Coordinates of C-alpha atoms in Angstrom, one line a residue:
X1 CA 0.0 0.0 0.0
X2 CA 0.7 3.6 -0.1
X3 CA 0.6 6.6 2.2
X4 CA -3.1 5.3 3.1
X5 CA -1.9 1.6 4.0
X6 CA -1.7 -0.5 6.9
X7 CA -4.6 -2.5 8.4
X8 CA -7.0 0.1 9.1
X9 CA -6.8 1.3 5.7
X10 CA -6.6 -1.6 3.8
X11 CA -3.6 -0.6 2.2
X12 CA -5.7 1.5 0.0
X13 CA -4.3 4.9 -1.9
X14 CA -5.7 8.0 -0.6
X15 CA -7.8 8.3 -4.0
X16 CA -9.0 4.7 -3.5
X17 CA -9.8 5.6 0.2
X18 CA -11.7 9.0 -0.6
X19 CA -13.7 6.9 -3.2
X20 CA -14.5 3.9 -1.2
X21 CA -15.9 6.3 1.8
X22 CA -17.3 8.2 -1.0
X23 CA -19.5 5.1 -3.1
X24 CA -20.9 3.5 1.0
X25 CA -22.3 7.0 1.5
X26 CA -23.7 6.8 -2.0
X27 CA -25.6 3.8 -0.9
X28 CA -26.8 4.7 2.4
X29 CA -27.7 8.6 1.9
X30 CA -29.5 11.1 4.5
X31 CA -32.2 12.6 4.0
X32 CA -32.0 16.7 4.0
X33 CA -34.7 18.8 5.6
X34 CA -34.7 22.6 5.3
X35 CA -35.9 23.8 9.1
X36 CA -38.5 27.0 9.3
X37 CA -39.3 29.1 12.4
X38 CA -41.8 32.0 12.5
X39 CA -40.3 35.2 13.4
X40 CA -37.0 36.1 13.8
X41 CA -36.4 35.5 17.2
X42 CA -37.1 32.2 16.4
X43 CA -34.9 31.8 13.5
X44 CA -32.1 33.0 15.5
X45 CA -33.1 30.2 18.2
X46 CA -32.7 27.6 15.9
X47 CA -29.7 28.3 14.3
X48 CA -28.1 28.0 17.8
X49 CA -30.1 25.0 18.0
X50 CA -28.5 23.4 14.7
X51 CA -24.9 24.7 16.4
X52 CA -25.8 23.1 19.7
X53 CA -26.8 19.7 18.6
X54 CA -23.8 19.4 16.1
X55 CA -21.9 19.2 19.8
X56 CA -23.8 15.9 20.3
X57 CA -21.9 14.1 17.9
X58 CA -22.6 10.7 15.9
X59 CA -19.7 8.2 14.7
X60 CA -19.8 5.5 11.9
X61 CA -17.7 2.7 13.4
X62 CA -16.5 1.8 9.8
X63 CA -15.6 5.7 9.0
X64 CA -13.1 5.1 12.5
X65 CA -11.1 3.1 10.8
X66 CA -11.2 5.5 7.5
X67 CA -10.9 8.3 9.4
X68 CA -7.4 6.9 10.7
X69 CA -6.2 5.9 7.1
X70 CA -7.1 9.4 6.1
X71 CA -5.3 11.1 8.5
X72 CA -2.3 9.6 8.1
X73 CA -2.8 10.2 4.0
X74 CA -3.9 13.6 4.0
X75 CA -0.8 15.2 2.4
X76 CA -1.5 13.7 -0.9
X77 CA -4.8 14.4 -0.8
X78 CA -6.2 16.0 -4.1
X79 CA -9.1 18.5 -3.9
X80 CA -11.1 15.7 -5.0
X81 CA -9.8 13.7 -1.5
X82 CA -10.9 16.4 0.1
X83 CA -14.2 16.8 -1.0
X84 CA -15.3 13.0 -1.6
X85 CA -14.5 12.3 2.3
X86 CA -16.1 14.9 4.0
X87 CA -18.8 14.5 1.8
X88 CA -19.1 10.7 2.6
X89 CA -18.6 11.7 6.3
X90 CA -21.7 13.7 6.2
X91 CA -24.4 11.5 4.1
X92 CA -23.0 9.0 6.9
X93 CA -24.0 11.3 9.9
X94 CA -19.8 10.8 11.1
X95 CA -18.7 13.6 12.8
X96 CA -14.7 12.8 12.8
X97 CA -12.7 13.9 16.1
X98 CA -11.7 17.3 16.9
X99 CA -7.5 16.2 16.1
X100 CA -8.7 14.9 12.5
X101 CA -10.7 17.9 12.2
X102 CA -8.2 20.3 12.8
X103 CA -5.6 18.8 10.4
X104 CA -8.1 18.3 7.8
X105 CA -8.9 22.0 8.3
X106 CA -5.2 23.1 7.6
X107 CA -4.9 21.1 4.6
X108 CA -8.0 21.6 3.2
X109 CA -7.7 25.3 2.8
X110 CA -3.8 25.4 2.0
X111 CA -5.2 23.7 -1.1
X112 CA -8.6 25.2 -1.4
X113 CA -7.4 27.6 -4.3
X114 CA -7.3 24.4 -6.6
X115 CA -10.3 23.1 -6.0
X116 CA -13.2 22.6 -8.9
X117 CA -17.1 24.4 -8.0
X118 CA -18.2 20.7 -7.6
X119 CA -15.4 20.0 -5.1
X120 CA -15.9 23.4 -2.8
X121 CA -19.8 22.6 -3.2
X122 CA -19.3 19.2 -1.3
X123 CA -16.8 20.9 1.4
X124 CA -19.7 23.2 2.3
X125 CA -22.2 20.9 2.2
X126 CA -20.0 18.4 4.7
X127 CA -19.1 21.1 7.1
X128 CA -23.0 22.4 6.8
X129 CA -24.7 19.0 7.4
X130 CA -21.9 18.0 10.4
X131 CA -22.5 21.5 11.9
X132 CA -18.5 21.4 11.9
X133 CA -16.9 24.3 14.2
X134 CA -14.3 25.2 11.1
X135 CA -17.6 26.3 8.7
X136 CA -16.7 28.8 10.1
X137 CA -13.0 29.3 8.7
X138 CA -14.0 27.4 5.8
X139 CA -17.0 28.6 4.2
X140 CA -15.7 32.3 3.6
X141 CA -13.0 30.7 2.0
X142 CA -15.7 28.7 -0.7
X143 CA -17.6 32.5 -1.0
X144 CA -14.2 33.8 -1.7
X145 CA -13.6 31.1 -4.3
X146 CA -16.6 30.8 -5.7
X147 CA -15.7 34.0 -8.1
X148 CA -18.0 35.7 -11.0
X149 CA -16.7 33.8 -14.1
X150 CA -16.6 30.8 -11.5
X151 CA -20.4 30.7 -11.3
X152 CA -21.0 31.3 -14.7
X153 CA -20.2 27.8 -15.4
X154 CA -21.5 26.4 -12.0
X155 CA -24.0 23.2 -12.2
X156 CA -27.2 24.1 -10.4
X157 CA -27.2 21.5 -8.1
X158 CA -23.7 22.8 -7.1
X159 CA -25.1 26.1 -6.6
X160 CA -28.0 25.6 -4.7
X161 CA -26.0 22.6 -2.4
X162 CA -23.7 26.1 -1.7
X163 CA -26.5 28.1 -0.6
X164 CA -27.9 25.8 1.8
X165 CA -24.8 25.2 3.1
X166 CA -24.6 28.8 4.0
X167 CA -27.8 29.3 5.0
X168 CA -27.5 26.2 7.5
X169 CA -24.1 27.2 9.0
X170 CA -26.0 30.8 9.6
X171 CA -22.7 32.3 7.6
X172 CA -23.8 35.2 5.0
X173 CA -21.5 35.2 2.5
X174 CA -21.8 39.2 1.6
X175 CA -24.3 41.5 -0.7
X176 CA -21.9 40.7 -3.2
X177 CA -22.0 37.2 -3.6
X178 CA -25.5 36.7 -3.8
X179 CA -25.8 39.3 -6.1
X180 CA -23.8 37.1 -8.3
X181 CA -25.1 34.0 -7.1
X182 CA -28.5 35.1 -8.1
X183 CA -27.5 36.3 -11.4
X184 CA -25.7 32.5 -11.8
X185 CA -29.3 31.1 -10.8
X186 CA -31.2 33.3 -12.9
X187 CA -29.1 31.7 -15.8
X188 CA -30.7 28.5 -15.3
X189 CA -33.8 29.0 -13.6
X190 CA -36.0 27.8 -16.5
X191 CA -34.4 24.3 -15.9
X192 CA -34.8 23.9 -11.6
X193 CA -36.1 21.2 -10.4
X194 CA -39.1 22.1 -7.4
X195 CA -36.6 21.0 -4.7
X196 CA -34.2 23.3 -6.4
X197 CA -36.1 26.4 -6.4
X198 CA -37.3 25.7 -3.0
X199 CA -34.3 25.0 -1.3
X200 CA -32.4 28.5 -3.1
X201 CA -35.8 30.3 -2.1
X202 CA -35.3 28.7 1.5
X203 CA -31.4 29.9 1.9
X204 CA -32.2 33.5 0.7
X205 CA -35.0 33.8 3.3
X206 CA -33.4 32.1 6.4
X207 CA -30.4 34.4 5.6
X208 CA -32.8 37.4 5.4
X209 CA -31.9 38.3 1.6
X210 CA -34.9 39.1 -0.9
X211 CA -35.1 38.3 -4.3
X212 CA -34.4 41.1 -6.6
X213 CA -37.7 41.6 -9.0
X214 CA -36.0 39.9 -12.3
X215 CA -34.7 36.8 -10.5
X216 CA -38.9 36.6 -8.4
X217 CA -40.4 37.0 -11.6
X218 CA -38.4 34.4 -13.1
X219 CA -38.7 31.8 -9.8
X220 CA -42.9 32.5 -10.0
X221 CA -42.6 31.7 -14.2
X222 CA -40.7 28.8 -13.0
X223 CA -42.6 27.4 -10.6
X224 CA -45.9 27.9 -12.4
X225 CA -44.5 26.4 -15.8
X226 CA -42.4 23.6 -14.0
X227 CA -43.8 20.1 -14.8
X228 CA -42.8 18.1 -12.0
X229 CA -45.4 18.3 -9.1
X230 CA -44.4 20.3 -5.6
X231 CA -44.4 18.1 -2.8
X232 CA -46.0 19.2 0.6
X233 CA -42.3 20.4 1.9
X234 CA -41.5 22.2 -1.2
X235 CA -45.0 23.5 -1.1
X236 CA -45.1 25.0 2.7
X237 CA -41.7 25.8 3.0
X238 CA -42.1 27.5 -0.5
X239 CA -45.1 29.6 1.1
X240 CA -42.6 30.3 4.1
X241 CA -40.2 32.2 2.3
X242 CA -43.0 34.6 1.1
X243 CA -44.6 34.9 4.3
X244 CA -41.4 35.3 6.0
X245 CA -39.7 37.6 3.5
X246 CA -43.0 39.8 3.6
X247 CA -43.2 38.8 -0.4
X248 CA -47.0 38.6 -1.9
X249 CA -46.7 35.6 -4.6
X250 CA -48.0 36.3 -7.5
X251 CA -51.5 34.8 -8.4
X252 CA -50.2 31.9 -11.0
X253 CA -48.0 30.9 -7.6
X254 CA -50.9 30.1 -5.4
X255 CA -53.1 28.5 -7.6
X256 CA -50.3 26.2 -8.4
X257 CA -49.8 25.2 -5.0
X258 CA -54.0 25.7 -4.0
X259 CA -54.2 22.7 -7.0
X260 CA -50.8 20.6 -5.8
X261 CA -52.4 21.2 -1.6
X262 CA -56.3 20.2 -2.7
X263 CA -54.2 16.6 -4.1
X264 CA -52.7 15.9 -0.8
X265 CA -53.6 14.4 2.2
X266 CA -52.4 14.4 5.3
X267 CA -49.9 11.7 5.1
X268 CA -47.8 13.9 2.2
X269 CA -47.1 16.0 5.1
X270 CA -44.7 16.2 7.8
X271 CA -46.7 17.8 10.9
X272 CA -43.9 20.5 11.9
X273 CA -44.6 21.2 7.8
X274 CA -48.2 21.6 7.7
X275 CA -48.2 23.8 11.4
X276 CA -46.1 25.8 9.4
X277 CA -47.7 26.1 6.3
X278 CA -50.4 26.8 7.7
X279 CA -49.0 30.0 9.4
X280 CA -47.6 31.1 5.8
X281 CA -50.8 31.2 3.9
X282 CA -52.7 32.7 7.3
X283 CA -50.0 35.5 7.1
X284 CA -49.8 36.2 3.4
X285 CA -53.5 36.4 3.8
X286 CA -53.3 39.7 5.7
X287 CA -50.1 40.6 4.2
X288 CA -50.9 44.3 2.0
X289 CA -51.0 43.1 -1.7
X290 CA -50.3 46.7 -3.2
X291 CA -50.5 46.7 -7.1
X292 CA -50.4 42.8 -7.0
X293 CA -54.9 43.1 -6.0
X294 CA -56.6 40.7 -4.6
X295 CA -55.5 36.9 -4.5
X296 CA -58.2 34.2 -4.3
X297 CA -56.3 31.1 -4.4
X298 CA -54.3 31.9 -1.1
X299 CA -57.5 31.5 0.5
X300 CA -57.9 28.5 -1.1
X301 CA -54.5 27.1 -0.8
X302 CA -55.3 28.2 3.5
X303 CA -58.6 26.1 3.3
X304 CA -56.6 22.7 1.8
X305 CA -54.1 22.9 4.5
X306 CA -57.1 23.7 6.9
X307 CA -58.5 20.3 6.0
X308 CA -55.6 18.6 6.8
X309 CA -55.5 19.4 10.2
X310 CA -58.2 17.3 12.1
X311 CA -55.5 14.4 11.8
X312 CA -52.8 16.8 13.3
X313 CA -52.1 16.1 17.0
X314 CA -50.6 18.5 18.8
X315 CA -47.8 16.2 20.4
X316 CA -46.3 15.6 16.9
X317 CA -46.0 19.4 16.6
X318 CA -42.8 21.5 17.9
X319 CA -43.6 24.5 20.3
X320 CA -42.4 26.9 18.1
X321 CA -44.8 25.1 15.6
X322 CA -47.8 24.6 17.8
X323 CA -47.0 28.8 18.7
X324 CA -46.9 29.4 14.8
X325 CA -50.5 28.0 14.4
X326 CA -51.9 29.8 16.9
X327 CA -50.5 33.3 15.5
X328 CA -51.5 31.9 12.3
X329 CA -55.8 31.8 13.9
X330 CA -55.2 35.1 15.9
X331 CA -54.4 36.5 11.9
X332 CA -57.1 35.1 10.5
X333 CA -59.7 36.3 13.2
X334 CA -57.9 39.6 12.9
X335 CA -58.7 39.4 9.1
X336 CA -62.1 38.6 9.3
X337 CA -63.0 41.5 11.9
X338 CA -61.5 44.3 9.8
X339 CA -63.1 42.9 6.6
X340 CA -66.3 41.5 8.6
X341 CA -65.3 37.8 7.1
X342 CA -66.3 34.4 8.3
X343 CA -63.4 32.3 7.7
X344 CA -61.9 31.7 10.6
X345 CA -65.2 30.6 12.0
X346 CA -66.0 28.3 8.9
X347 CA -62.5 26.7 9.7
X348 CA -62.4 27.1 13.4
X349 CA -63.6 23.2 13.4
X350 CA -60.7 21.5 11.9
X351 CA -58.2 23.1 14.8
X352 CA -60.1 23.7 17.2
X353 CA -58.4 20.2 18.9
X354 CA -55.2 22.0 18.6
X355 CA -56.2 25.9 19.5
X356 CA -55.6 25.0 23.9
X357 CA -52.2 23.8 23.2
X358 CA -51.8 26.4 20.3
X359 CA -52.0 28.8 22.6
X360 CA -50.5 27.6 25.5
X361 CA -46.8 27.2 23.1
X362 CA -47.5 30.9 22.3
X363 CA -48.1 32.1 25.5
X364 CA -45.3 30.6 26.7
X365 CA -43.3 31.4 23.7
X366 CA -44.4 35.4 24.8
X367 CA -43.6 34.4 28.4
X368 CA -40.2 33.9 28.0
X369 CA -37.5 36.1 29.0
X370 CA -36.8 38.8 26.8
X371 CA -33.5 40.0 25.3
X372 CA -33.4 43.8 25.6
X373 CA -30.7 45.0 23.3
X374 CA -28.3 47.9 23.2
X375 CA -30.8 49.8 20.9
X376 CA -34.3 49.4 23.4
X377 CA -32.2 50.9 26.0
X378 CA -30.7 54.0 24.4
X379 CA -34.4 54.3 23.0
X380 CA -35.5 53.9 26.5
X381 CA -33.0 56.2 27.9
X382 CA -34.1 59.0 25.6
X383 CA -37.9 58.8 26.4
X384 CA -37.0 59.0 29.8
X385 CA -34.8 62.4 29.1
X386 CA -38.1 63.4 27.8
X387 CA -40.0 62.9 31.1
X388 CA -42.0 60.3 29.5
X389 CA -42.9 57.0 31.5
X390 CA -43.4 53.6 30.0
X391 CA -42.6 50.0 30.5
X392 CA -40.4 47.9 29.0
X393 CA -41.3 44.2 27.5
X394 CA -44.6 44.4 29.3
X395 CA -47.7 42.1 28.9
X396 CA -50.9 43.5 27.8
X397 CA -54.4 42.7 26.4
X398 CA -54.4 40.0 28.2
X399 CA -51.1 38.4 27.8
X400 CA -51.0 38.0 24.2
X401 CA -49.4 41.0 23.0
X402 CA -45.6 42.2 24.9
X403 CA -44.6 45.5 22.9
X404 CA -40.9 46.4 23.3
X405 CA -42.0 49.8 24.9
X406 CA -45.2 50.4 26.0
X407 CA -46.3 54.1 27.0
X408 CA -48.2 55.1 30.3
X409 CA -47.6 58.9 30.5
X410 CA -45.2 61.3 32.6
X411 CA -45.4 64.9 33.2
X412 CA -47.9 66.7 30.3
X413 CA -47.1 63.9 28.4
X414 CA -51.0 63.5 28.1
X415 CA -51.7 67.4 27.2
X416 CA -48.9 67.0 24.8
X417 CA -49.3 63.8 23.4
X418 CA -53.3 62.9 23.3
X419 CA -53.8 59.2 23.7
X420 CA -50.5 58.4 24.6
X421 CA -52.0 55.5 27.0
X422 CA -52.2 53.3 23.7
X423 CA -49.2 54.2 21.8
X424 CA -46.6 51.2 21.6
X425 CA -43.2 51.6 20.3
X426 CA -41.1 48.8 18.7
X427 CA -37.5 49.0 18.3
X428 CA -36.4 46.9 15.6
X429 CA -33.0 46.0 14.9
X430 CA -31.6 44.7 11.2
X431 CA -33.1 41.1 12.2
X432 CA -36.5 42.8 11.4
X433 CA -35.4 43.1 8.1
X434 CA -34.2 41.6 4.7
X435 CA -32.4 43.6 2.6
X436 CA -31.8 43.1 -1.1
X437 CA -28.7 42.3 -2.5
X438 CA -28.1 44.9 -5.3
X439 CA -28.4 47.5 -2.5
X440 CA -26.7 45.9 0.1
X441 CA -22.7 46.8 0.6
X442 CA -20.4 44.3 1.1
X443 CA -18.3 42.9 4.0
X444 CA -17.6 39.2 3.3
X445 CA -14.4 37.6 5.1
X446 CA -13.1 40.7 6.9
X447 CA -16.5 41.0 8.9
X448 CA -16.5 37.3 9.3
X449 CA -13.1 36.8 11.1
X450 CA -14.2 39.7 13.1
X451 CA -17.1 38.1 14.2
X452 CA -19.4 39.6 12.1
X453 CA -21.6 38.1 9.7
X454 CA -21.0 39.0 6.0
X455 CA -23.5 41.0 4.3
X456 CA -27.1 41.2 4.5
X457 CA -27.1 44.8 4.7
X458 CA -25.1 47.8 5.7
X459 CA -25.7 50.8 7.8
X460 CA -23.3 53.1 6.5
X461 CA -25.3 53.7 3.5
X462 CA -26.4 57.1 2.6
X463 CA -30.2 56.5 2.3
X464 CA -31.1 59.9 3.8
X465 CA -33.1 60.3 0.3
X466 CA -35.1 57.8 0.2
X467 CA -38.2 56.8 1.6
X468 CA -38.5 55.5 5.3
X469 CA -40.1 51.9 5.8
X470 CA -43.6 51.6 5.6
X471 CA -44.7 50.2 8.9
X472 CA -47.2 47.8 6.7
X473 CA -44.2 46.7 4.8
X474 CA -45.7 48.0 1.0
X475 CA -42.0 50.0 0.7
X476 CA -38.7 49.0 1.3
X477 CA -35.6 51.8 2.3
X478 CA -32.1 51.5 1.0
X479 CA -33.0 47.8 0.2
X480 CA -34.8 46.8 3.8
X481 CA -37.9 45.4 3.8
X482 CA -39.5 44.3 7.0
X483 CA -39.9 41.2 7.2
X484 CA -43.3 39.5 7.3
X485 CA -43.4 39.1 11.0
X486 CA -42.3 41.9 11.7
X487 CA -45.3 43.5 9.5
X488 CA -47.6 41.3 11.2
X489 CA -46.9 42.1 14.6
X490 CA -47.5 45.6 13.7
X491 CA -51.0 44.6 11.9
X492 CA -52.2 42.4 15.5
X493 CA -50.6 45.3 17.7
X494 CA -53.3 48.0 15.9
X495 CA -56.1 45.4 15.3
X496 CA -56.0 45.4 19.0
X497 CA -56.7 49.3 19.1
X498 CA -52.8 50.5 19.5
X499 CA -51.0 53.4 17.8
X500 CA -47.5 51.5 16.9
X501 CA -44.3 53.9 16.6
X502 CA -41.7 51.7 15.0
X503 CA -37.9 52.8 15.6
X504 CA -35.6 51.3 12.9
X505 CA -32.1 50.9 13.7
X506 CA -30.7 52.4 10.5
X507 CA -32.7 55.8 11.7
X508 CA -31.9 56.1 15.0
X509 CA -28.3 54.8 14.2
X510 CA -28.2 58.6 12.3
X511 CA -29.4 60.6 14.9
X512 CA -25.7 61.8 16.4
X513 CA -26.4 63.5 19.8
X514 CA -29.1 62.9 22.7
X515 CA -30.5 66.0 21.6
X516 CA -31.4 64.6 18.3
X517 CA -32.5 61.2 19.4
X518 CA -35.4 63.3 21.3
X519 CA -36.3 65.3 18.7
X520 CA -36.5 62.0 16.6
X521 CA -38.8 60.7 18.9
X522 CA -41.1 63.9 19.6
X523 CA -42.1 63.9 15.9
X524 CA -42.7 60.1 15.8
X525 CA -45.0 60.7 19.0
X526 CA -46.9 63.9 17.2
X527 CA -47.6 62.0 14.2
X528 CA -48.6 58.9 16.0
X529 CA -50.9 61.1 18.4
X530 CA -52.8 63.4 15.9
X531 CA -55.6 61.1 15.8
X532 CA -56.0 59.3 19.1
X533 CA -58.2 56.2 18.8

């Protein structure tokens, strides 16, 4: 044998020993699922989640012994070694020790400039899947890579195994890349497979990019032209990335998936799926359609995932699922009382088994304790240099509804500000936002060694010309758009009889003295207190 012999390794060349791992992970593949949460809190949640369960680790007792060949072969490992075993490492679910790791590391990236798209589209994926702790050294390294004429050429099933690498390690590669990333896709849109366009829509959205107009049109063209059926997870997580990216589909959209929904039944779906699914076609429901008029078929799509849920049980359902359905009723109720509908009570049956513990996994998801960030409390600080009283991250109407800030008075704060008693303010930060990639600035691998995050949007912008955010979400600002939680918070916090006052970051973050920051804040309060309700 070679540098890969001896009795562990069979006295197999490292080629022969990449490839053998390689074809017993052929054979025995994993499946992949994409994971969705309903706001952003809870996106945040779970990728610690993913990071925190990668620490309970899960060895092959044939990939041992491999994994000991290998490390004693590794110099002569070709970029095609590289790849071929840590690909085979993760379709096995073997997470290799922290000593192999580290070695395979180095010499990975001392030869990463050689390696082919196909080859730095496996590392990703293998450090993604594993939840490996160098993703994080890695993966800027495949961005970096990855150049403009590199993706021109790129297979799509390379492309999109990239992006959900990313968007499952939580790294953004930079404004920059998926710029060009998008324009690789748009290249070959016409010829995704559903899994395809679902899993690119589903890494855009978890890393809080939205789709620039030319590349959405395309995807909708694509998904209402595409032959191959939709199955129930390409279908609900499909409707998640509009409902989370605040993004009204296009008419041709949801009557393709009302049709592919009406041919289900329940067993097509998973239950953390359908609880989900569900929330995305209550929220686009109330979402504000703009020029895109009114949309019949989301209804309809809502009503076939309605009807799968009298088989649901509530003990096959995450909390963070169970809490997603019952925002997803509290929309629809909301809906029907602005619009003097009758849905919510024509469906009420087929949950109503679910709506205690529903609510009882929101509740508690409300209940817990609440980050206040750097931001709340210089907004918190100012209002109180105003003479202005108010509580932070308190429960009202009934327990259902925790602003950030809400008002109670101080001084003539009532003469002054009429109505004050029900004004609410939100302070949302940038993960209240996406942002779109041909406005976005870039910061790829100096931000990420810093302990930043890439792209996805940068402050420094001069946007002091456009248009603020439209609290309802129909405008975006420098390329933010609030996302579709964030909108619908705003919608239940006002259906409930509030005034809402919603303090972006990128504002506030130009307002350069106290003195400022007040005056910021005093118009905010007049125009929200013209009108009492």
């Amino acid at each position: 044998g070679g540098s890969g012999g001896g009795a562990d390794g069979g006295g197999l060349e490292p080629k022969e020993l990449c490839l053998a791992a390689w074809a017993v992970a052929t054979l025995q593949p994993r499946a992949e699922r994409k994971e969705m949460s309903f706001d952003a809190r809870e996106a945040n949640a779970a990728t610690k989640a993913r990071k925190k369960s990668a620490s309970s680790t899960t060895t092959m007792p044939a990939m041992v012994a491999v994994e000991a060949a290998a490390a004693r072969a590794m110099r002569d490992f070709n970029p095609q070694d590289f790849a071929n075993l840590i690909w085979a490492f993760a379709k096995l679910d073997h997470t290799p020790g922290a000593t192999f790791q580290e070695a395979f590391e180095d010499a990975l990236i001392r030869k990463i400039s050689k390696f082919s798209p196909q080859a730095l589209a496996n590392v990703a994926y293998g450090y993604a899947s594993l939840g490996l702790p160098g993703s994080r050294n890695v993966l800027p390294f495949v961005a970096l890579h990855l150049t403009k004429d590199v993706l021109t050429d790129v297979e799509t099933r390379e492309l999109v195994m990239v992006m959900w690498s990313f968007a499952q390690s939580g790294y953004d590669p930079g404004a920059e890349f998926i710029a060009r990333a998008e324009d690789a896709a748009l290249r070959v849109v016409d010829a995704m497979e559903p899994d395809e366009v679902t899993q690119y829509l589903w890494s855009l959205a978890s890393l809080r990019y939205r789709p620039r107009a030319a590349f959405l049109r395309a995807v909708e063209s694509r998904i209402d032209a595409c032959p191959a059926k939709f199955d129930a997870q390409a279908v609900t997580l499909t409707l998640w990335v509009y409902a989370t990216l605040g993004i009204v589909p296009s008419a041709r959209v949801t009557e393709r998936f009302a049709d592919e929904i009406d041919a289900m039944t329940f067993e097509d779906f998973n239950p953390q799926d359908l609880s989900l699914g569900f929330w995305a076609a209550a929220v686009l429901r109330a979402q504000p359609r703009g020029d895109r008029g009114d949309d019949a078929w989301v209804e309809t799509a809502l009503r076939g995932l309605a009807s799968k849920l009298p088989a649901l049980e509530a003990s096959a359902v995450s909390p963070g699922g169970l809490s997603a359905m019952f925002q997803g009723i509290l929309t629809l109720r909301m809906v029907d009382a602005e619009t003097g509908g009758t849905l919510s009570d024509e469906l009420g049956a087929r949950w109503a088994h679910l709506e205690d513990d529903a609510e009882a996994a929101y509740r508690g998801y409300k209940t817990d304790d609440p980050t206040v960030s750097l931001l709340q409390q210089d907004v918190a600080m100012a209002l109180t240099e105003m003479g202005l009283t108010f509580e932070i991250e308190a429960f009202i109407d009934g327990g259902l509804i925790r602003p950030d800030i809400t008002l109670t008075g101080g001084g003539d704060a009532t003469d002054r500000y009429p109505g004050l008693d029900r004004v609410v303010i939100e302070v949302d930060g940038p993960c209240h936002y996406s942002v779109e990639p041909s406005d976005a600035t870039d910061d790829t691998l100096d931000d990420w060694f810093s302990g930043g995050g890439g792209g996805g949007g940068d402050d420094d912008d001069d946007d002091s010309e456009k248009d603020p955010i439209d609290a309802d979400g129909k405008e975006g600002a420098a390329g933010r758009w609030p996302l579709g939680s964030t909108v619908l918070r705003n919608q239940l916090l006002r259906s409930s009889g509030l005034e809402v006052v919603t303090v972006t970051y990128h504002e506030w973050d130009r307002m350069t003295t106290p003195e400022d920051q007040r005056a910021y804040l005093r118009g905010l309060l007049e125009r929200a207190t013209e009108q009492p309700r």
